Amino acid sequence: AVVSTQSTGEERLEDGGDVSKECHTMMPLVILCDFFSTTSPFNPTKLAPQTLREGVFLHYNLARMAHLRKRHSETPCDRSLTDPSLLTLEVEWELVCSLVMFHKVLSLNILTPLLEGGPLKLSKLLQYLVKLIRVFSKYYSTHKIIIQSDLQMEKEGLVRRMNTRMALVDCVFNVLVFCLHDLLGLPLIFNM
């Protein structure tokens, strides 16, 4: 659900929205949940409630990031203005560190098993994604990422901060899309 906050003039996707209005949009989540599951063969009735929540959680935050990216593209500013030194918050560095770990997680759990003919460790990859998205969710819910005010847009430092934060969001978005769509072949849900 898109919620507008009057005090900041910012629209945000908030937790607690009804994501089950259309049953067919839940199918990618059920397929994703199978990768978290230790049961085989796939049986959606045997999925643990936690497993289903994790699948919904990943897709819900993917929709949040898609919403931020859309709003950023509609914001009149020079998007080339960025400055990584503006990432000073602990949660921002936690996100950066999690993104740096992606190469190791991908290499150990997907690429090496593929090259050596061993079993893929998809559950490890998805556990990593859940941890990454938990950090993003904490970041999203505690810090303003998009600037809407014309007065604020005139300040180059604020535009640099917004663009730098969006570059961080873009990195998380790209990792999630790569893993869910490109690696696992799941259809993505960008609107909830």
PDB file of C-alpha atoms in Angstrom:
ATOM      1  CA  ALA A   1       0.000   0.000   0.000  1.00  0.00           C
ATOM      2  CA  VAL A   2       1.332   3.442  -0.874  1.00  0.00           C
ATOM      3  CA  VAL A   3       1.077   5.787   2.063  1.00  0.00           C
ATOM      4  CA  SER A   4       1.684   9.519   1.892  1.00  0.00           C
ATOM      5  CA  THR A   5       3.314  11.150   4.867  1.00  0.00           C
ATOM      6  CA  GLN A   6       2.317  14.787   5.094  1.00  0.00           C
ATOM      7  CA  SER A   7       5.123  15.906   7.392  1.00  0.00           C
ATOM      8  CA  THR A   8       7.845  14.958   4.903  1.00  0.00           C
ATOM      9  CA  GLY A   9       5.829  15.108   1.685  1.00  0.00           C
ATOM     10  CA  GLU A  10       7.089  11.628   0.900  1.00  0.00           C
ATOM     11  CA  GLU A  11       5.133   8.654  -0.359  1.00  0.00           C
ATOM     12  CA  ARG A  12       6.266   5.330   1.057  1.00  0.00           C
ATOM     13  CA  LEU A  13       5.282   1.727   0.685  1.00  0.00           C
ATOM     14  CA  GLU A  14       4.459   0.602   4.180  1.00  0.00           C
ATOM     15  CA  ASP A  15       4.310  -2.830   5.792  1.00  0.00           C
ATOM     16  CA  GLY A  16       0.942  -4.352   6.454  1.00  0.00           C
ATOM     17  CA  GLY A  17      -0.593  -3.931   3.004  1.00  0.00           C
ATOM     18  CA  ASP A  18      -2.749  -6.676   1.548  1.00  0.00           C
ATOM     19  CA  VAL A  19      -0.476  -8.484  -0.900  1.00  0.00           C
ATOM     20  CA  SER A  20      -2.849 -11.367  -1.568  1.00  0.00           C
ATOM     21  CA  LYS A  21      -5.582  -9.637  -3.576  1.00  0.00           C
ATOM     22  CA  GLU A  22      -4.796 -11.626  -6.692  1.00  0.00           C
ATOM     23  CA  CYS A  23      -3.909 -15.274  -6.126  1.00  0.00           C
ATOM     24  CA  HIS A  24      -2.014 -15.642  -9.405  1.00  0.00           C
ATOM     25  CA  THR A  25       0.513 -13.003  -8.328  1.00  0.00           C
ATOM     26  CA  MET A  26       1.374 -15.160  -5.328  1.00  0.00           C
ATOM     27  CA  MET A  27       2.594 -18.074  -7.468  1.00  0.00           C
ATOM     28  CA  PRO A  28       6.149 -16.676  -7.885  1.00  0.00           C
ATOM     29  CA  LEU A  29       6.291 -16.371  -4.109  1.00  0.00           C
ATOM     30  CA  VAL A  30       5.235 -19.979  -3.655  1.00  0.00           C
ATOM     31  CA  ILE A  31       7.886 -21.090  -6.155  1.00  0.00           C
ATOM     32  CA  LEU A  32      10.477 -18.985  -4.345  1.00  0.00           C
ATOM     33  CA  CYS A  33       9.437 -20.480  -1.034  1.00  0.00           C
ATOM     34  CA  ASP A  34      10.234 -23.926  -2.389  1.00  0.00           C
ATOM     35  CA  PHE A  35      13.889 -22.912  -2.586  1.00  0.00           C
ATOM     36  CA  PHE A  36      13.854 -22.053   1.120  1.00  0.00           C
ATOM     37  CA  SER A  37      12.178 -25.324   1.953  1.00  0.00           C
ATOM     38  CA  THR A  38      14.105 -28.424   2.894  1.00  0.00           C
ATOM     39  CA  THR A  39      11.231 -30.669   1.813  1.00  0.00           C
ATOM     40  CA  SER A  40      11.467 -32.376  -1.550  1.00  0.00           C
ATOM     41  CA  PRO A  41       9.671 -32.760  -3.918  1.00  0.00           C
ATOM     42  CA  PHE A  42       7.869 -29.423  -3.825  1.00  0.00           C
ATOM     43  CA  ASN A  43       4.636 -29.448  -1.882  1.00  0.00           C
ATOM     44  CA  PRO A  44       3.230 -25.977  -1.086  1.00  0.00           C
ATOM     45  CA  THR A  45       1.094 -27.376   1.725  1.00  0.00           C
ATOM     46  CA  LYS A  46       4.247 -28.380   3.632  1.00  0.00           C
ATOM     47  CA  LEU A  47       5.841 -24.935   3.580  1.00  0.00           C
ATOM     48  CA  ALA A  48       6.557 -23.450   6.957  1.00  0.00           C
ATOM     49  CA  PRO A  49       4.849 -20.095   7.616  1.00  0.00           C
ATOM     50  CA  GLN A  50       8.322 -18.528   8.028  1.00  0.00           C
ATOM     51  CA  THR A  51       9.277 -19.704   4.543  1.00  0.00           C
ATOM     52  CA  LEU A  52       6.238 -18.061   2.968  1.00  0.00           C
ATOM     53  CA  ARG A  53       6.884 -14.838   4.905  1.00  0.00           C
ATOM     54  CA  GLU A  54      10.463 -14.723   3.605  1.00  0.00           C
ATOM     55  CA  GLY A  55       9.284 -15.058  -0.001  1.00  0.00           C
ATOM     56  CA  VAL A  56       6.699 -12.315   0.474  1.00  0.00           C
ATOM     57  CA  PHE A  57       9.291 -10.183   2.291  1.00  0.00           C
ATOM     58  CA  LEU A  58      11.732 -10.365  -0.642  1.00  0.00           C
ATOM     59  CA  HIS A  59       9.106  -9.461  -3.219  1.00  0.00           C
ATOM     60  CA  TYR A  60       7.584  -6.734  -1.071  1.00  0.00           C
ATOM     61  CA  ASN A  61      10.943  -5.010  -0.715  1.00  0.00           C
ATOM     62  CA  LEU A  62      11.605  -5.466  -4.421  1.00  0.00           C
ATOM     63  CA  ALA A  63       8.385  -3.498  -4.992  1.00  0.00           C
ATOM     64  CA  ARG A  64       9.581  -0.853  -2.526  1.00  0.00           C
ATOM     65  CA  MET A  65      12.835  -0.450  -4.443  1.00  0.00           C
ATOM     66  CA  ALA A  66      11.012  -0.316  -7.795  1.00  0.00           C
ATOM     67  CA  HIS A  67       8.787   2.424  -6.345  1.00  0.00           C
ATOM     68  CA  LEU A  68      11.845   4.402  -5.174  1.00  0.00           C
ATOM     69  CA  ARG A  69      13.530   4.011  -8.557  1.00  0.00           C
ATOM     70  CA  LYS A  70      10.416   5.265 -10.346  1.00  0.00           C
ATOM     71  CA  ARG A  71      10.108   8.282  -8.052  1.00  0.00           C
ATOM     72  CA  HIS A  72      13.816   9.062  -8.429  1.00  0.00           C
ATOM     73  CA  SER A  73      13.531   8.956 -12.224  1.00  0.00           C
ATOM     74  CA  GLU A  74      10.681  11.489 -11.987  1.00  0.00           C
ATOM     75  CA  THR A  75      12.667  13.847  -9.744  1.00  0.00           C
ATOM     76  CA  PRO A  76      14.133  16.805 -11.676  1.00  0.00           C
ATOM     77  CA  CYS A  77      17.814  16.706 -10.779  1.00  0.00           C
ATOM     78  CA  ASP A  78      21.247  15.904 -12.164  1.00  0.00           C
ATOM     79  CA  ARG A  79      21.540  12.173 -11.418  1.00  0.00           C
ATOM     80  CA  SER A  80      25.278  12.159 -12.074  1.00  0.00           C
ATOM     81  CA  LEU A  81      25.929  14.037  -8.830  1.00  0.00           C
ATOM     82  CA  THR A  82      26.990  11.399  -6.294  1.00  0.00           C
ATOM     83  CA  ASP A  83      29.497  11.251  -3.476  1.00  0.00           C
ATOM     84  CA  PRO A  84      30.179   7.954  -1.651  1.00  0.00           C
ATOM     85  CA  SER A  85      31.700   9.895   1.260  1.00  0.00           C
ATOM     86  CA  LEU A  86      28.111  10.901   2.118  1.00  0.00           C
ATOM     87  CA  LEU A  87      27.349   7.307   3.133  1.00  0.00           C
ATOM     88  CA  THR A  88      28.068   7.921   6.797  1.00  0.00           C
ATOM     89  CA  LEU A  89      25.265   6.036   8.509  1.00  0.00           C
ATOM     90  CA  GLU A  90      25.974   2.671  10.103  1.00  0.00           C
ATOM     91  CA  VAL A  91      23.107   1.037   8.221  1.00  0.00           C
ATOM     92  CA  GLU A  92      24.464   2.359   4.906  1.00  0.00           C
ATOM     93  CA  TRP A  93      27.808   0.714   5.571  1.00  0.00           C
ATOM     94  CA  GLU A  94      26.035  -2.441   6.671  1.00  0.00           C
ATOM     95  CA  LEU A  95      24.341  -2.468   3.248  1.00  0.00           C
ATOM     96  CA  VAL A  96      27.655  -1.817   1.467  1.00  0.00           C
ATOM     97  CA  CYS A  97      29.327  -4.677   3.369  1.00  0.00           C
ATOM     98  CA  SER A  98      26.428  -7.007   2.573  1.00  0.00           C
ATOM     99  CA  LEU A  99      26.712  -6.108  -1.109  1.00  0.00           C
ATOM    100  CA  VAL A 100      30.455  -6.774  -1.076  1.00  0.00           C
ATOM    101  CA  MET A 101      29.736 -10.245   0.332  1.00  0.00           C
ATOM    102  CA  PHE A 102      27.491 -11.062  -2.645  1.00  0.00           C
ATOM    103  CA  HIS A 103      30.441 -12.157  -4.785  1.00  0.00           C
ATOM    104  CA  LYS A 104      31.596 -14.635  -2.128  1.00  0.00           C
ATOM    105  CA  VAL A 105      28.092 -16.020  -1.564  1.00  0.00           C
ATOM    106  CA  LEU A 106      27.483 -16.394  -5.299  1.00  0.00           C
ATOM    107  CA  SER A 107      30.876 -17.976  -5.897  1.00  0.00           C
ATOM    108  CA  LEU A 108      30.736 -20.487  -3.031  1.00  0.00           C
ATOM    109  CA  ASN A 109      27.109 -21.522  -3.355  1.00  0.00           C
ATOM    110  CA  ILE A 110      26.336 -21.294  -7.077  1.00  0.00           C
ATOM    111  CA  LEU A 111      29.385 -20.876  -9.340  1.00  0.00           C
ATOM    112  CA  THR A 112      31.770 -23.352  -7.692  1.00  0.00           C
ATOM    113  CA  PRO A 113      29.141 -26.125  -7.470  1.00  0.00           C
ATOM    114  CA  LEU A 114      28.215 -25.488 -11.126  1.00  0.00           C
ATOM    115  CA  LEU A 115      31.841 -25.785 -12.245  1.00  0.00           C
ATOM    116  CA  GLU A 116      32.547 -28.841 -10.076  1.00  0.00           C
ATOM    117  CA  GLY A 117      29.267 -30.599 -10.807  1.00  0.00           C
ATOM    118  CA  GLY A 118      28.102 -30.489  -7.204  1.00  0.00           C
ATOM    119  CA  PRO A 119      24.694 -29.537  -5.822  1.00  0.00           C
ATOM    120  CA  LEU A 120      23.747 -25.878  -5.867  1.00  0.00           C
ATOM    121  CA  LYS A 121      23.209 -24.343  -2.450  1.00  0.00           C
ATOM    122  CA  LEU A 122      20.174 -22.225  -3.297  1.00  0.00           C
ATOM    123  CA  SER A 123      19.027 -22.080   0.311  1.00  0.00           C
ATOM    124  CA  LYS A 124      22.319 -20.360   1.262  1.00  0.00           C
ATOM    125  CA  LEU A 125      21.870 -17.841  -1.525  1.00  0.00           C
ATOM    126  CA  LEU A 126      18.335 -17.077  -0.436  1.00  0.00           C
ATOM    127  CA  GLN A 127      19.355 -16.815   3.219  1.00  0.00           C
ATOM    128  CA  TYR A 128      21.872 -14.198   2.109  1.00  0.00           C
ATOM    129  CA  LEU A 129      19.142 -12.346   0.186  1.00  0.00           C
ATOM    130  CA  VAL A 130      16.851 -12.302   3.213  1.00  0.00           C
ATOM    131  CA  LYS A 131      19.661 -10.848   5.372  1.00  0.00           C
ATOM    132  CA  LEU A 132      20.465  -8.240   2.703  1.00  0.00           C
ATOM    133  CA  ILE A 133      16.820  -7.229   2.364  1.00  0.00           C
ATOM    134  CA  ARG A 134      16.381  -7.027   6.151  1.00  0.00           C
ATOM    135  CA  VAL A 135      19.169  -4.441   6.205  1.00  0.00           C
ATOM    136  CA  PHE A 136      17.576  -2.585   3.275  1.00  0.00           C
ATOM    137  CA  SER A 137      14.194  -2.639   5.008  1.00  0.00           C
ATOM    138  CA  LYS A 138      15.734  -1.171   8.162  1.00  0.00           C
ATOM    139  CA  TYR A 139      17.411   1.516   6.053  1.00  0.00           C
ATOM    140  CA  TYR A 140      14.237   2.305   4.118  1.00  0.00           C
ATOM    141  CA  SER A 141      12.045   2.578   7.182  1.00  0.00           C
ATOM    142  CA  THR A 142      14.401   4.827   9.170  1.00  0.00           C
ATOM    143  CA  HIS A 143      15.896   7.188   6.562  1.00  0.00           C
ATOM    144  CA  LYS A 144      14.508   9.437   3.879  1.00  0.00           C
ATOM    145  CA  ILE A 145      15.948   8.517   0.488  1.00  0.00           C
ATOM    146  CA  ILE A 146      14.054  10.702  -2.025  1.00  0.00           C
ATOM    147  CA  ILE A 147      13.907  14.498  -1.740  1.00  0.00           C
ATOM    148  CA  GLN A 148      10.720  16.089  -3.108  1.00  0.00           C
ATOM    149  CA  SER A 149      10.839  19.735  -2.042  1.00  0.00           C
ATOM    150  CA  ASP A 150      11.919  22.302  -4.662  1.00  0.00           C
ATOM    151  CA  LEU A 151      13.722  24.217  -1.920  1.00  0.00           C
ATOM    152  CA  GLN A 152      15.698  21.108  -0.988  1.00  0.00           C
ATOM    153  CA  MET A 153      16.417  20.302  -4.641  1.00  0.00           C
ATOM    154  CA  GLU A 154      18.286  23.601  -4.967  1.00  0.00           C
ATOM    155  CA  LYS A 155      20.861  22.439  -2.451  1.00  0.00           C
ATOM    156  CA  GLU A 156      23.497  20.464  -4.310  1.00  0.00           C
ATOM    157  CA  GLY A 157      24.614  18.582  -1.187  1.00  0.00           C
ATOM    158  CA  LEU A 158      21.130  17.166  -0.639  1.00  0.00           C
ATOM    159  CA  VAL A 159      20.871  16.142  -4.288  1.00  0.00           C
ATOM    160  CA  ARG A 160      24.239  14.378  -4.009  1.00  0.00           C
ATOM    161  CA  ARG A 161      23.054  12.562  -0.888  1.00  0.00           C
ATOM    162  CA  MET A 162      19.793  11.497  -2.554  1.00  0.00           C
ATOM    163  CA  ASN A 163      21.611  10.270  -5.673  1.00  0.00           C
ATOM    164  CA  THR A 164      24.207   8.423  -3.611  1.00  0.00           C
ATOM    165  CA  ARG A 165      21.510   6.749  -1.524  1.00  0.00           C
ATOM    166  CA  MET A 166      19.662   5.812  -4.700  1.00  0.00           C
ATOM    167  CA  ALA A 167      22.865   4.321  -6.133  1.00  0.00           C
ATOM    168  CA  LEU A 168      22.993   2.113  -3.031  1.00  0.00           C
ATOM    169  CA  VAL A 169      19.319   1.165  -3.474  1.00  0.00           C
ATOM    170  CA  ASP A 170      20.011   0.402  -7.152  1.00  0.00           C
ATOM    171  CA  CYS A 171      22.806  -1.993  -6.167  1.00  0.00           C
ATOM    172  CA  VAL A 172      20.516  -3.892  -3.784  1.00  0.00           C
ATOM    173  CA  PHE A 173      17.759  -3.923  -6.421  1.00  0.00           C
ATOM    174  CA  ASN A 174      20.126  -5.285  -9.082  1.00  0.00           C
ATOM    175  CA  VAL A 175      21.405  -8.076  -6.815  1.00  0.00           C
ATOM    176  CA  LEU A 176      17.850  -9.107  -5.945  1.00  0.00           C
ATOM    177  CA  VAL A 177      16.679  -9.038  -9.587  1.00  0.00           C
ATOM    178  CA  PHE A 178      19.767 -10.967 -10.701  1.00  0.00           C
ATOM    179  CA  CYS A 179      19.233 -13.686  -8.104  1.00  0.00           C
ATOM    180  CA  LEU A 180      15.477 -14.047  -8.356  1.00  0.00           C
ATOM    181  CA  HIS A 181      14.968 -13.541 -12.063  1.00  0.00           C
ATOM    182  CA  ASP A 182      18.246 -14.284 -13.819  1.00  0.00           C
ATOM    183  CA  LEU A 183      19.478 -17.151 -11.631  1.00  0.00           C
ATOM    184  CA  LEU A 184      16.224 -18.695 -10.445  1.00  0.00           C
ATOM    185  CA  GLY A 185      14.031 -17.709 -13.389  1.00  0.00           C
ATOM    186  CA  LEU A 186      11.229 -16.420 -11.196  1.00  0.00           C
ATOM    187  CA  PRO A 187       8.772 -13.809 -12.432  1.00  0.00           C
ATOM    188  CA  LEU A 188       9.144 -10.597 -10.473  1.00  0.00           C
ATOM    189  CA  ILE A 189       6.453  -8.549  -8.761  1.00  0.00           C
ATOM    190  CA  PHE A 190       7.148  -4.819  -8.922  1.00  0.00           C
ATOM    191  CA  ASN A 191       3.768  -3.563  -7.702  1.00  0.00           C
ATOM    192  CA  MET A 192       1.883  -4.562  -4.575  1.00  0.00           C
TER     193      MET A 192
END
